[in-house]
N, CA, C and O atoms as a MOPAC input file, in Angstrom:
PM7 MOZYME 1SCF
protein

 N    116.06400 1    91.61400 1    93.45300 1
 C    115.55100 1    90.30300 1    93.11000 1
 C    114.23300 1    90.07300 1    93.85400 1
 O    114.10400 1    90.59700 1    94.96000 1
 N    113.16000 1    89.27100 1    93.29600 1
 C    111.89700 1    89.51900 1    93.80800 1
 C    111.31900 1    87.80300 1    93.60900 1
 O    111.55300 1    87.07600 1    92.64400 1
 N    110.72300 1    87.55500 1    94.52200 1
 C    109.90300 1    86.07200 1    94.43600 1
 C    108.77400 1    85.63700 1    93.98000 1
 O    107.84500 1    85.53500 1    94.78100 1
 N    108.63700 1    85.38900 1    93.03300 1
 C    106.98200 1    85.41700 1    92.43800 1
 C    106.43800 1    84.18500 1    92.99600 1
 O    107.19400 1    83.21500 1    93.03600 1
 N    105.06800 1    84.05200 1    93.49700 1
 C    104.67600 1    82.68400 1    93.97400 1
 C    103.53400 1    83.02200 1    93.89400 1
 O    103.05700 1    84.09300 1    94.26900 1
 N    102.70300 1    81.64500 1    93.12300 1
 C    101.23400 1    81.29500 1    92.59400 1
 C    100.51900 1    82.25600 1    93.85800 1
 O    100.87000 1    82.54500 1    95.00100 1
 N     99.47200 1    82.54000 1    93.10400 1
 C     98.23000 1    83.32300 1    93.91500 1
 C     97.76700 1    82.51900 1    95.07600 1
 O     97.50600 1    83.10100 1    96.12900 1
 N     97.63200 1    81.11300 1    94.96100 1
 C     97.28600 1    80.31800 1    96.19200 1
 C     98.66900 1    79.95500 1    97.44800 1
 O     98.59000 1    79.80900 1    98.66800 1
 N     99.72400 1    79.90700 1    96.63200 1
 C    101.14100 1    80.15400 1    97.66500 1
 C    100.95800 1    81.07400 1    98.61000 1
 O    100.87000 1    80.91200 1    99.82700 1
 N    100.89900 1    82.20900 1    97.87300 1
 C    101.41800 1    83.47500 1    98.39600 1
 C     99.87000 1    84.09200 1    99.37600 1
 O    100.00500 1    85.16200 1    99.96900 1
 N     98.42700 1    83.31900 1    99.47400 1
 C     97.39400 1    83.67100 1   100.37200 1
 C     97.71700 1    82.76100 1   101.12100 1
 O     97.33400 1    83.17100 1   102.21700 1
 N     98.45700 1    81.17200 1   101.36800 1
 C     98.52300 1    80.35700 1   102.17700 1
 C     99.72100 1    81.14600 1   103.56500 1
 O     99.60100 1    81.38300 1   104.76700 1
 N    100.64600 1    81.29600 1   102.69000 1
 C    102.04200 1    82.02000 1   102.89800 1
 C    101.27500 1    83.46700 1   104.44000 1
 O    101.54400 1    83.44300 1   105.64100 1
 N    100.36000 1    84.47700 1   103.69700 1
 C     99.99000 1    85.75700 1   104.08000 1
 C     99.34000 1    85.18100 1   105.31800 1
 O     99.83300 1    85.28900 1   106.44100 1
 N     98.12100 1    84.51800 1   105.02600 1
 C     97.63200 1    83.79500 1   106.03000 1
 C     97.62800 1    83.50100 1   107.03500 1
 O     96.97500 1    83.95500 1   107.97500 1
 N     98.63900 1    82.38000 1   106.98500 1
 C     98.94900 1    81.51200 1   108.18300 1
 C    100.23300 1    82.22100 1   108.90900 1
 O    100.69600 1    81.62200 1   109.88000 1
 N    100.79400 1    83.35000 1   108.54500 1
 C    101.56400 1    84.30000 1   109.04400 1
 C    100.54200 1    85.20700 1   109.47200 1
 O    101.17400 1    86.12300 1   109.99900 1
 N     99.78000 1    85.37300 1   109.51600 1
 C     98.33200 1    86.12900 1   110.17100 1
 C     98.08400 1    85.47900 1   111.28200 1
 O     98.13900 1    85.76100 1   112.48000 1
 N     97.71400 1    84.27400 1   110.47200 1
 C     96.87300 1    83.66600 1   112.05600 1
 C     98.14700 1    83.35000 1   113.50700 1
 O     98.03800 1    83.40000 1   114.73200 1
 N     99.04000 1    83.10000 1   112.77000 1
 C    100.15200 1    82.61600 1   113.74000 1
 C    100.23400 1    83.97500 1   114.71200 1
 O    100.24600 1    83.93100 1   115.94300 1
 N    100.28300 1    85.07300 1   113.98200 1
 C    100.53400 1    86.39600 1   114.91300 1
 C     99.33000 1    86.53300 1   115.85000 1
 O     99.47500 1    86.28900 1   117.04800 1
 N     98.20500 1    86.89600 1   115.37700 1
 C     97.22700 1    86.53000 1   116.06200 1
 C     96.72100 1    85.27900 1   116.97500 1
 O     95.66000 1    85.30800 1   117.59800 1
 N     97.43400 1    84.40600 1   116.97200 1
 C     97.37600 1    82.74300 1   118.34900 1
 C     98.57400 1    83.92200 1   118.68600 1
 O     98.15000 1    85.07200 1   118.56800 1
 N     99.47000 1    83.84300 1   118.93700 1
 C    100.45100 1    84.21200 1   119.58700 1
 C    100.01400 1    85.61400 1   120.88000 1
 O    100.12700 1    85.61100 1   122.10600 1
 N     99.54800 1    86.58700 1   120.00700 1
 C     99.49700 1    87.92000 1   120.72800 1
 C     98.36600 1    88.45400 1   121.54600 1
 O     98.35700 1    89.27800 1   122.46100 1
 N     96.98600 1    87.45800 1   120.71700 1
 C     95.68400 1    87.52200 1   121.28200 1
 C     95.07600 1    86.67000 1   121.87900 1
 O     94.11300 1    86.91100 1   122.60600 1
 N     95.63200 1    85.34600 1   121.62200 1
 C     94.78000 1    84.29600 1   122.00800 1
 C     94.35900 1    84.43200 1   123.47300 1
 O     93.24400 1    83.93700 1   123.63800 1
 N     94.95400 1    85.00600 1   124.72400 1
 C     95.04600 1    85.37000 1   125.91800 1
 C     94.10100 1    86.06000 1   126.38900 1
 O     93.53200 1    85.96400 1   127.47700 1
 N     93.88800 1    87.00800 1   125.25000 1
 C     92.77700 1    88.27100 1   124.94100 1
 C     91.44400 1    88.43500 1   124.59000 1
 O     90.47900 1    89.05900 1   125.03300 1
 N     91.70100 1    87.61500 1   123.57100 1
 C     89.89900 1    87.81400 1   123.10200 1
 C     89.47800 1    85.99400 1   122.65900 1
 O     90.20600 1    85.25200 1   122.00000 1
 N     88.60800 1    85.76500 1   123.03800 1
 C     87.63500 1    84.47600 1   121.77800 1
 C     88.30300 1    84.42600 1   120.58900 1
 O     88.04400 1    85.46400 1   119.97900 1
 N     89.27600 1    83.49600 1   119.76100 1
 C     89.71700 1    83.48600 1   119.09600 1
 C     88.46300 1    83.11900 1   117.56300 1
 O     88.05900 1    83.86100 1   116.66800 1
 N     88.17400 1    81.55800 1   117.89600 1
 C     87.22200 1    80.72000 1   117.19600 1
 C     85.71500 1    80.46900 1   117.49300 1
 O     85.39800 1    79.98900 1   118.58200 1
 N     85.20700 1    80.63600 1   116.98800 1
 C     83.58000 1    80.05200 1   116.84500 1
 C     83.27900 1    78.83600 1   116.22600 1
 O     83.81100 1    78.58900 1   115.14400 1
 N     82.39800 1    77.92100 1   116.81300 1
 C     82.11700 1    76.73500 1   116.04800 1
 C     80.47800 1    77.04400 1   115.57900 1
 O     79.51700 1    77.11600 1   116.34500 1
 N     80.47400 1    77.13500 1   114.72200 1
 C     78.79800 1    76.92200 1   114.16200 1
 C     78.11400 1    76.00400 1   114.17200 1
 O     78.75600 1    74.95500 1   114.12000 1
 N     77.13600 1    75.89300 1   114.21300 1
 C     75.90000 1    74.84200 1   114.44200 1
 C     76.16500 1    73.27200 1   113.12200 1
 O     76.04400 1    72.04900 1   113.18400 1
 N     76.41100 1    73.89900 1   112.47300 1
 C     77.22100 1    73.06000 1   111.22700 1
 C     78.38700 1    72.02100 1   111.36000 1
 O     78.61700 1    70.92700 1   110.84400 1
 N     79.07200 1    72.87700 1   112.33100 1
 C     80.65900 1    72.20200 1   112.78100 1
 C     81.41900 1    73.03600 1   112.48800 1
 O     82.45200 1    73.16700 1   113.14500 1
 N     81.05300 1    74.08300 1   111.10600 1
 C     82.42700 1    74.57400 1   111.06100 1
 C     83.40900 1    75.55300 1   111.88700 1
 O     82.63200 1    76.04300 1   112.70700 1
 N     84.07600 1    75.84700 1   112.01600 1
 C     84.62100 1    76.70400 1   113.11700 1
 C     85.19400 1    78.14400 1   112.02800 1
 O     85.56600 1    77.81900 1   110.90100 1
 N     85.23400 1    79.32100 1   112.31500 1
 C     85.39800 1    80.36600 1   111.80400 1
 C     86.15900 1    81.10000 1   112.96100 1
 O     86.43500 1    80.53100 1   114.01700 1
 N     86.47100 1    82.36400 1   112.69800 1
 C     87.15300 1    83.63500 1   113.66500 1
 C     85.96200 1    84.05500 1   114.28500 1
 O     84.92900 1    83.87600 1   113.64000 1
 N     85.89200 1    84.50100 1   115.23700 1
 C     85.13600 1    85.67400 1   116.22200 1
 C     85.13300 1    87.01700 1   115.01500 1
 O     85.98300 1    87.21000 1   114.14600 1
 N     84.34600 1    87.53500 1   115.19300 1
 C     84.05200 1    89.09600 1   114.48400 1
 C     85.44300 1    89.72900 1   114.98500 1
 O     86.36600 1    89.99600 1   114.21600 1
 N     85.46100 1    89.87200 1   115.95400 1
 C     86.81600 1    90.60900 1   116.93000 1
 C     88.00600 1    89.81600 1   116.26200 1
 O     88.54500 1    90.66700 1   115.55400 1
 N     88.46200 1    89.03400 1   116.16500 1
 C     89.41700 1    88.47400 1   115.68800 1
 C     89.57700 1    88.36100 1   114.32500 1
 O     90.64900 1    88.27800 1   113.72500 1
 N     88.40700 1    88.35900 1   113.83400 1
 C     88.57900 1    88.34700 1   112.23300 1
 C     88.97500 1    89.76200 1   112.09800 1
 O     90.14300 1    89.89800 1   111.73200 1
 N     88.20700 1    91.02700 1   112.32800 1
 C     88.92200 1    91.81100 1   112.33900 1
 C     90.57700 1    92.59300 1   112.70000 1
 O     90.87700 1    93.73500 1   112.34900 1
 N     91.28800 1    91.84500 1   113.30700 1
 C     92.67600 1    91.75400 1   113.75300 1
 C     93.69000 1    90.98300 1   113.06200 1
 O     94.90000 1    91.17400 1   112.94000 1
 N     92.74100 1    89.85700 1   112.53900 1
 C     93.18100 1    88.92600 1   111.38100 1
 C     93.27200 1    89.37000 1   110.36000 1
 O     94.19800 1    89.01600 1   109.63000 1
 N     92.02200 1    90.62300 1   109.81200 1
 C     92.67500 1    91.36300 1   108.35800 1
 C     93.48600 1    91.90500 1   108.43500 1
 O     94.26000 1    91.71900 1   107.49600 1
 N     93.98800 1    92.98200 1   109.55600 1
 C     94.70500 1    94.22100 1   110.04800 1
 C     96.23400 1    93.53800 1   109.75500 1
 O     97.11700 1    94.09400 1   109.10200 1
 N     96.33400 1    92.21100 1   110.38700 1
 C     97.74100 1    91.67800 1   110.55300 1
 C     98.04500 1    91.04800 1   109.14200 1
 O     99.20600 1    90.84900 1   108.78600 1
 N     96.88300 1    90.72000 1   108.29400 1
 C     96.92700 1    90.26800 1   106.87000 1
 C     97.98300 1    91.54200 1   106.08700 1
 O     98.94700 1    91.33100 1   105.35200 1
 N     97.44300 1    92.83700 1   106.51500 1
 C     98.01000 1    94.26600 1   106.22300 1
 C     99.09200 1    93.96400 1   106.01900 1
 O     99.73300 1    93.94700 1   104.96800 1
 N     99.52500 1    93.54000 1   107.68700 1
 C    100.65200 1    94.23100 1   107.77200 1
 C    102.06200 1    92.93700 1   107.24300 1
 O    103.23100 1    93.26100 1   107.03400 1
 N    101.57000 1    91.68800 1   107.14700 1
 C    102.50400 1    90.43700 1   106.62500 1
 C    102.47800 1    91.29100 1   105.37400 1
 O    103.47600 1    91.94000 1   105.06200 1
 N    101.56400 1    91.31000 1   104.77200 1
 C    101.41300 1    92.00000 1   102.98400 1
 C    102.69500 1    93.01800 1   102.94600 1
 O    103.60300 1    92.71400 1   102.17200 1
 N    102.77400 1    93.73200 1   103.41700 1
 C    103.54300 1    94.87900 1   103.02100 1
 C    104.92900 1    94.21300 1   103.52100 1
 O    105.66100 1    94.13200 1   102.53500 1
 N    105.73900 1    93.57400 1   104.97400 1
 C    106.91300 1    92.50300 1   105.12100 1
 C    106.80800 1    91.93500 1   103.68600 1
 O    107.77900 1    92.20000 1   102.97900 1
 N    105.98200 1    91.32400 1   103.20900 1
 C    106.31200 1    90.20200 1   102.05800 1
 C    106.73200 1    91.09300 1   101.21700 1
 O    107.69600 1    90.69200 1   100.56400 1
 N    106.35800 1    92.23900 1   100.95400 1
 C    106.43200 1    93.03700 1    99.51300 1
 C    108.14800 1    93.85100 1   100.01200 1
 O    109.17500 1    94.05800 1    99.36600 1
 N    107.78400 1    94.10200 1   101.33300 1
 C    109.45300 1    94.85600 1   101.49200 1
 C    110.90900 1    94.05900 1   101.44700 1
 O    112.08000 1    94.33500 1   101.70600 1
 N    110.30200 1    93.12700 1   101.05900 1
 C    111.48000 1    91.57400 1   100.99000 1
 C    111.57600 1    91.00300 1    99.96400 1
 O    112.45500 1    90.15400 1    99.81800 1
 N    110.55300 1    91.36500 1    98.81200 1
 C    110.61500 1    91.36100 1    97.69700 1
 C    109.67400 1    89.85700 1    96.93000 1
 O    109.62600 1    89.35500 1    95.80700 1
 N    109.13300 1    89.61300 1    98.07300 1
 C    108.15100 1    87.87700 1    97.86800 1
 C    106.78600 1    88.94500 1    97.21500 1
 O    106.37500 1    89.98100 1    97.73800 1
 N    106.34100 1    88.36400 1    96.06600 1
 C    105.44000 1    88.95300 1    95.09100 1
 C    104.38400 1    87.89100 1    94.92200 1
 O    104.64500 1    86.69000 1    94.99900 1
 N    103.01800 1    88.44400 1    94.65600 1
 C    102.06400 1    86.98000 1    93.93800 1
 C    102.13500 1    86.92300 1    92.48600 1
 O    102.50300 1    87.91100 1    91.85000 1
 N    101.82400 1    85.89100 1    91.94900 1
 C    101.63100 1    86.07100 1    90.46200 1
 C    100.45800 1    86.63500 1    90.30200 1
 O     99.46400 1    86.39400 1    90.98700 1
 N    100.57800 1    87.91300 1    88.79900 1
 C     99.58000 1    87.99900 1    88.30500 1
 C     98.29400 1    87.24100 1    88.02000 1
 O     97.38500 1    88.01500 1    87.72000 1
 N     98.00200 1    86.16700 1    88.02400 1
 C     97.23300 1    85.40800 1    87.55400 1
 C     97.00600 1    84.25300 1    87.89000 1
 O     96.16200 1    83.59000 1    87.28800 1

């Protein structure tokens, strides 16, 4: 049995199971956030990169558990 959930579910879902791992394991470690001259705040290069890696690895948990995105 498998979970299909809208394309915007299932990046909110991947996500914030990203970032949560990353506050948790790195925050100690590296510059998490940057604020730009703008206001907005973004990841550090270093962290964004750790942030895709862990994007990886939620992706493949979601898929071995059977939580799917919709096609479309």
């Amino acid at each position: 049995m498998s979970v299909i959930l809208s394309q915007d579910m299932y990046i909110d879902l991947y996500s914030s199971m990203a970032e949560a791992i990353l506050v948790d394991h790195q925050s100690d470690l590296i510059e998490l956030y940057v604020t730009e001259e703008n206001g907005d705040t973004r990841f550090t290069e270093e962290a964004q990169d750790i942030f895709d890696d862990y994007c990886g690895l939620v992706e493949g948990v979601l898929s071995d558990c059977g939580i799917e995105k919709a096609n479309s």
